[in-house]
Each structure stands twice: as structure tokens, then as C-alpha cells.
Coordinates of N, CA and C in Angstrom, one line a residue:
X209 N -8.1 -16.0 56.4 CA -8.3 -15.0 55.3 C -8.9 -13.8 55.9
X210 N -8.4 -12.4 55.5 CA -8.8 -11.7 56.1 C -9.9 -11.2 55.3
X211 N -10.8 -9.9 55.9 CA -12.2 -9.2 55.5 C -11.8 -8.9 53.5
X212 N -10.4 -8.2 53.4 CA -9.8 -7.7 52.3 C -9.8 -8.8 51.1
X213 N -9.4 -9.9 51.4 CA -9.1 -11.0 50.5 C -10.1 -11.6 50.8
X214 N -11.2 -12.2 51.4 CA -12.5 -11.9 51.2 C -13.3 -11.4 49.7
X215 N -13.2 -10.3 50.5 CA -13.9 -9.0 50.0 C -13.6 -9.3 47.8
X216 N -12.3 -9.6 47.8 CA -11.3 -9.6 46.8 C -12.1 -10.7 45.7
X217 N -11.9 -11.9 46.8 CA -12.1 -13.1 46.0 C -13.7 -12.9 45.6
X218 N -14.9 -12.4 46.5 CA -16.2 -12.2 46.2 C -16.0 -11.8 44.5
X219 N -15.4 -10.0 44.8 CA -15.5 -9.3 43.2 C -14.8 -10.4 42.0
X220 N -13.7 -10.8 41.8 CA -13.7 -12.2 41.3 C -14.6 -13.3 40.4
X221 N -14.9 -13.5 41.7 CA -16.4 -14.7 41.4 C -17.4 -13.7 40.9
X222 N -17.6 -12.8 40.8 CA -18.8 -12.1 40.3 C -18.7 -11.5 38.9
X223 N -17.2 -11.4 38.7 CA -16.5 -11.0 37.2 C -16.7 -12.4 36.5
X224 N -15.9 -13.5 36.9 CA -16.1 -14.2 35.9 C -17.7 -15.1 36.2
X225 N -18.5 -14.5 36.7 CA -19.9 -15.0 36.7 C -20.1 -13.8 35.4
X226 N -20.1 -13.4 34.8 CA -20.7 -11.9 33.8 C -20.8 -12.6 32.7
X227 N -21.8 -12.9 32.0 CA -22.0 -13.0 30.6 C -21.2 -13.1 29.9
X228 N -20.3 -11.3 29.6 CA -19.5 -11.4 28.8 C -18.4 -11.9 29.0
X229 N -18.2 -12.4 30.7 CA -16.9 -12.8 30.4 C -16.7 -14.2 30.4
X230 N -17.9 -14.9 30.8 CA -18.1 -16.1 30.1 C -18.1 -16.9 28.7
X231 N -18.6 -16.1 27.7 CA -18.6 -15.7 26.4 C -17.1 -15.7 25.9
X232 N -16.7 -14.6 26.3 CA -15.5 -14.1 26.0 C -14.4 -15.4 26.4
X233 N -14.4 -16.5 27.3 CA -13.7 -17.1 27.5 C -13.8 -18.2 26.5
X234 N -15.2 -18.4 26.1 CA -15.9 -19.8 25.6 C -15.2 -19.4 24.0
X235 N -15.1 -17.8 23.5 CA -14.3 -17.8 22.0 C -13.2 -17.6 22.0
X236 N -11.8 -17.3 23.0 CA -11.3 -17.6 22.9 C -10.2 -19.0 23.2
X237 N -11.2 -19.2 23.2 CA -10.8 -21.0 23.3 C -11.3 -21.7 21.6
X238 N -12.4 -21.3 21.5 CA -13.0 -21.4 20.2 C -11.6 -20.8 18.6
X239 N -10.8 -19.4 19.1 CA -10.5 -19.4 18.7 C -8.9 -20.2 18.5
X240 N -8.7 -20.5 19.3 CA -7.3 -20.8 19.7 C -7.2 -22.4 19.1
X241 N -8.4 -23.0 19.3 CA -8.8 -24.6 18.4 C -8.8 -24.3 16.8
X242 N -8.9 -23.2 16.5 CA -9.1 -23.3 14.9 C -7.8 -22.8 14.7
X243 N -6.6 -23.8 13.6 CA -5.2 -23.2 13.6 C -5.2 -22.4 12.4
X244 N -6.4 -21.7 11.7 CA -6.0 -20.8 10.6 C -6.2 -19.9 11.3
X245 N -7.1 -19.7 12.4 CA -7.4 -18.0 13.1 C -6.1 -18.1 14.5
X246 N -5.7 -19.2 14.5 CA -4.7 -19.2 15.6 C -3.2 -18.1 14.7
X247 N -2.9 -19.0 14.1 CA -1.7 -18.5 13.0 C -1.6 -17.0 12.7
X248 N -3.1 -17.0 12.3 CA -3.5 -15.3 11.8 C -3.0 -14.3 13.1
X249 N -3.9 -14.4 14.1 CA -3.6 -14.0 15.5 C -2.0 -13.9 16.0
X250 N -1.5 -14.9 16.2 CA 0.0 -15.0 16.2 C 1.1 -14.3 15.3
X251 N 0.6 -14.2 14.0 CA 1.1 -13.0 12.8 C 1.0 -11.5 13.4
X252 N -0.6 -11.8 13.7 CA -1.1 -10.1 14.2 C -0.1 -9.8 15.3
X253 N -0.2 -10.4 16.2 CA 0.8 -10.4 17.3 C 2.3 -9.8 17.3
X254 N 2.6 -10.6 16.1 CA 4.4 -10.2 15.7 C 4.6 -9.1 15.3
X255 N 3.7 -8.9 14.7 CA 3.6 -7.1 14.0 C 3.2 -6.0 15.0
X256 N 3.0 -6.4 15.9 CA 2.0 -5.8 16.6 C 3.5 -5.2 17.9
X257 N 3.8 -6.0 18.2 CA 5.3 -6.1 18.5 C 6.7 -5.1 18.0
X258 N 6.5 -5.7 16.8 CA 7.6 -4.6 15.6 C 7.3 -3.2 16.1
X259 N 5.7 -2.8 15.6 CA 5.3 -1.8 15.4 C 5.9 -1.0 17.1
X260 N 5.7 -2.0 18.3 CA 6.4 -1.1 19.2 C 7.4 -0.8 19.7
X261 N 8.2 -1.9 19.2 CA 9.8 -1.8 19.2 C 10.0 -0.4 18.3
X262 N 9.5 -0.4 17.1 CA 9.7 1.1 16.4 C 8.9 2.1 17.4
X263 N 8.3 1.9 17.7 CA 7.9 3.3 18.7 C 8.6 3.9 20.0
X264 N 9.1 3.1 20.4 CA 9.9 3.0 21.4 C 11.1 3.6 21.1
X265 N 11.7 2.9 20.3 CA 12.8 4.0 19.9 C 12.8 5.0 19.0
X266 N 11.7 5.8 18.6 CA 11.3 6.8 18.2 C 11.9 6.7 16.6
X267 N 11.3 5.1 16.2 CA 11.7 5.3 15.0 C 10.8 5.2 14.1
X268 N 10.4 5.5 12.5 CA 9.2 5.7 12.0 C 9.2 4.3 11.8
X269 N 7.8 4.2 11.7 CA 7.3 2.2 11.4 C 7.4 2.4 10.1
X270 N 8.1 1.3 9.1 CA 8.3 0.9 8.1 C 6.7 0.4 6.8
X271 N 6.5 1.0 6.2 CA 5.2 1.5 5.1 C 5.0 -0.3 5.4
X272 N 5.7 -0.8 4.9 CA 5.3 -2.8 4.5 C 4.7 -3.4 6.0
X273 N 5.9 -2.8 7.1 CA 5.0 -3.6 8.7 C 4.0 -3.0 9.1
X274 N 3.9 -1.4 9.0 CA 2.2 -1.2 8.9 C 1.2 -1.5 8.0
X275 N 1.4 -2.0 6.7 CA 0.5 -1.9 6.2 C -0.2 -3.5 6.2
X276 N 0.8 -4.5 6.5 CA 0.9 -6.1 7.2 C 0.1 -6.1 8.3
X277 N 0.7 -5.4 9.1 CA -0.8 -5.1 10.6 C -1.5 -4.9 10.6
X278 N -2.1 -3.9 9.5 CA -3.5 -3.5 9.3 C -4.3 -4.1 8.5
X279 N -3.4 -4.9 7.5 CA -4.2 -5.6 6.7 C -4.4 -7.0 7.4
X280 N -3.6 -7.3 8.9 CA -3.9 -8.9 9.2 C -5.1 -8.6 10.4
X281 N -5.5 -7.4 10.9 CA -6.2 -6.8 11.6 C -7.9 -6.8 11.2
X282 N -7.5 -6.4 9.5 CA -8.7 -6.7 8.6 C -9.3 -7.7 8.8
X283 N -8.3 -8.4 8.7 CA -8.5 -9.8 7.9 C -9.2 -10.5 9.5
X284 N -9.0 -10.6 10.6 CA -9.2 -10.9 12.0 C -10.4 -10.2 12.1
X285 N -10.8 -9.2 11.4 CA -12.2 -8.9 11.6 C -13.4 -9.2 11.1
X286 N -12.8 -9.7 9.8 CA -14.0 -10.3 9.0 C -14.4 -11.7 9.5
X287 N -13.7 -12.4 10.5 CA -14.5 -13.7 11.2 C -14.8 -13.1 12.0
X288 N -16.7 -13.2 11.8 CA -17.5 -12.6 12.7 C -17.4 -13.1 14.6
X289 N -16.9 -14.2 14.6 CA -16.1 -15.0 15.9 C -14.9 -13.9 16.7
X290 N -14.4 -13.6 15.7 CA -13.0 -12.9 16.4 C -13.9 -11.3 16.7
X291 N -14.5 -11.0 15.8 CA -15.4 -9.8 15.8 C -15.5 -9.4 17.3
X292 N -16.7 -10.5 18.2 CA -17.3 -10.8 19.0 C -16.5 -10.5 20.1
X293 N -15.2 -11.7 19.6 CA -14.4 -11.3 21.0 C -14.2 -10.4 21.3
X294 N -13.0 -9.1 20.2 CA -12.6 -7.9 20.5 C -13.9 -7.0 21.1
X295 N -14.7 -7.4 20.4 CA -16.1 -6.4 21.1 C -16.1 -7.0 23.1
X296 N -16.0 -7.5 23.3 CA -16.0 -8.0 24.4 C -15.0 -7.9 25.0
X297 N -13.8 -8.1 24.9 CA -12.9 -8.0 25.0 C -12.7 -5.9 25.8
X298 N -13.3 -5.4 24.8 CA -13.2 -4.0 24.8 C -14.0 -3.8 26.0
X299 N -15.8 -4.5 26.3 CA -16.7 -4.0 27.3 C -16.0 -4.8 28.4
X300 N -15.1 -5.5 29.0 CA -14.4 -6.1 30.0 C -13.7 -5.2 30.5
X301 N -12.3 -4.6 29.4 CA -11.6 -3.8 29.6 C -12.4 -2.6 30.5
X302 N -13.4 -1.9 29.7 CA -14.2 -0.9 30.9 C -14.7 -1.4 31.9
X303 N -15.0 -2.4 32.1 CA -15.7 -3.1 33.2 C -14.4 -2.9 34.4
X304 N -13.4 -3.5 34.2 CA -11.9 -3.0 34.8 C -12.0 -1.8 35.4
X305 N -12.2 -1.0 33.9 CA -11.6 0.2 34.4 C -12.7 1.1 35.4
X306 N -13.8 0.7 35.1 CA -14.6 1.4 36.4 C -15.0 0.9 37.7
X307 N -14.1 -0.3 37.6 CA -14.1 -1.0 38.7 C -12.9 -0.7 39.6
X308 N -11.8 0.3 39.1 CA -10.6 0.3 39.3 C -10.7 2.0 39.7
X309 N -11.5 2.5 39.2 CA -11.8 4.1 39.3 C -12.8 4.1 40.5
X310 N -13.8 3.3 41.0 CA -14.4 3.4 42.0 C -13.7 3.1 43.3
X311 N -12.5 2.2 42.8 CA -11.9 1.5 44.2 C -11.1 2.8 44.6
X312 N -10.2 3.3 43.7 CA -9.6 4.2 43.7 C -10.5 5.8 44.5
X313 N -11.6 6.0 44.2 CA -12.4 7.0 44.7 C -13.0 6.2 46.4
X314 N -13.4 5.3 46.6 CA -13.2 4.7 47.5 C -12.2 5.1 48.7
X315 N -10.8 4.5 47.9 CA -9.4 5.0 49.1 C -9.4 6.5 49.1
X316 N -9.5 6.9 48.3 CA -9.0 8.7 48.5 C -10.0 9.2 49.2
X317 N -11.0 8.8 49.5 CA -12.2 9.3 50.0 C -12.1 9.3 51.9
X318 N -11.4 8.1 52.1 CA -11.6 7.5 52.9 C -9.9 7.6 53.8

């Protein structure tokens, strides 16, 4: 293995050593065992889908599949469980992305 994949596998092990993304794994597992928030999720999903098949081909989204999205979006927010994850879910995503902007400032630097 070289110094790079190394280097690689370290940042890895140090990501999923992080609180949140420990957490973040432990609920969605949590959620994925409970089949009313599973279902819900999997709804949200399909819609979620539509809505970009309509965007894609630059067509307006239909009043009933937006208003199904938003209301199953709702509804996925009020279990304070699913809450958590998206919150987490979101501080990972930055965690990425400034991980991904340093590496990047790194090469061009260099």
C-alpha cells in the first residue's frame, strides 16, 4: 500500500471515529427497524424523485406531488429521531465538504 492509500484509509477511520457519524449511523438503522418511519421515508423518496424527473425536463411539478412532498417532509420531521438524523446528516455533509475544499487547496497549491 502506498503513502496515498495510507494516508486515505487513516482520514476514513477518523470520519467514522466522529460522534456524529457514529450517531448518525446508530439512527439510521434505528430508523430503517421501525416500518412506519421506513414506509414514510420510502414515500418521501418517490416524490422526491417525481419532483426531479419534472425538473429535468423543465416541466412544472404538479400542485398534488408538491404538496405530497412537503407534507411527507413534515410529517418526517415531527419524529424527533428522524429530526436528529437530517441534522446530522447536514453537519457530515460540511464535514465532506471542507474536507474536500482543503484537499483541493492542498493540490492547487502544490
Amino acid at each position: 500500500m502506498n503513502e496515498i492509500e495510507e494516508r486515505i484509509n487513516e482520514l476514513i477511520r477518523l470520519i467514522r471515529n466522529q460522534e456524529e457519524v457514529k450517531r448518525y449511523n446508530e439512527i439510521e438503522k434505528m430508523l430503517m427497524e421501525n416500518d412506519y418511519v421506513k414506509q414514510k421515508i420510502e414515500e418521501f423518496k418517490k416524490y422526491q424523485k417525481r419532483i426531479v424527473i419534472y425538473e429535468s425536463h423543465h416541466n412544472k411539478i404538479p400542485d398534488e406531488v408538491e404538496e405530497r412532498y412537503e407534507g411527507l417532509y413534515k410529517e418526517l420531521l415531527e419524529i424527533p429521531v428522524f429530526n436528529e438524523y437530517i441534522t446530522l446528516q447536514n453537519e457530515i455533509n460540511e464535514l465532506f465538504q471542507t474536507i474536500t475544499s482543503i484537499i483541493e487547496t492542498e493540490i492547487n497549491q502544490n
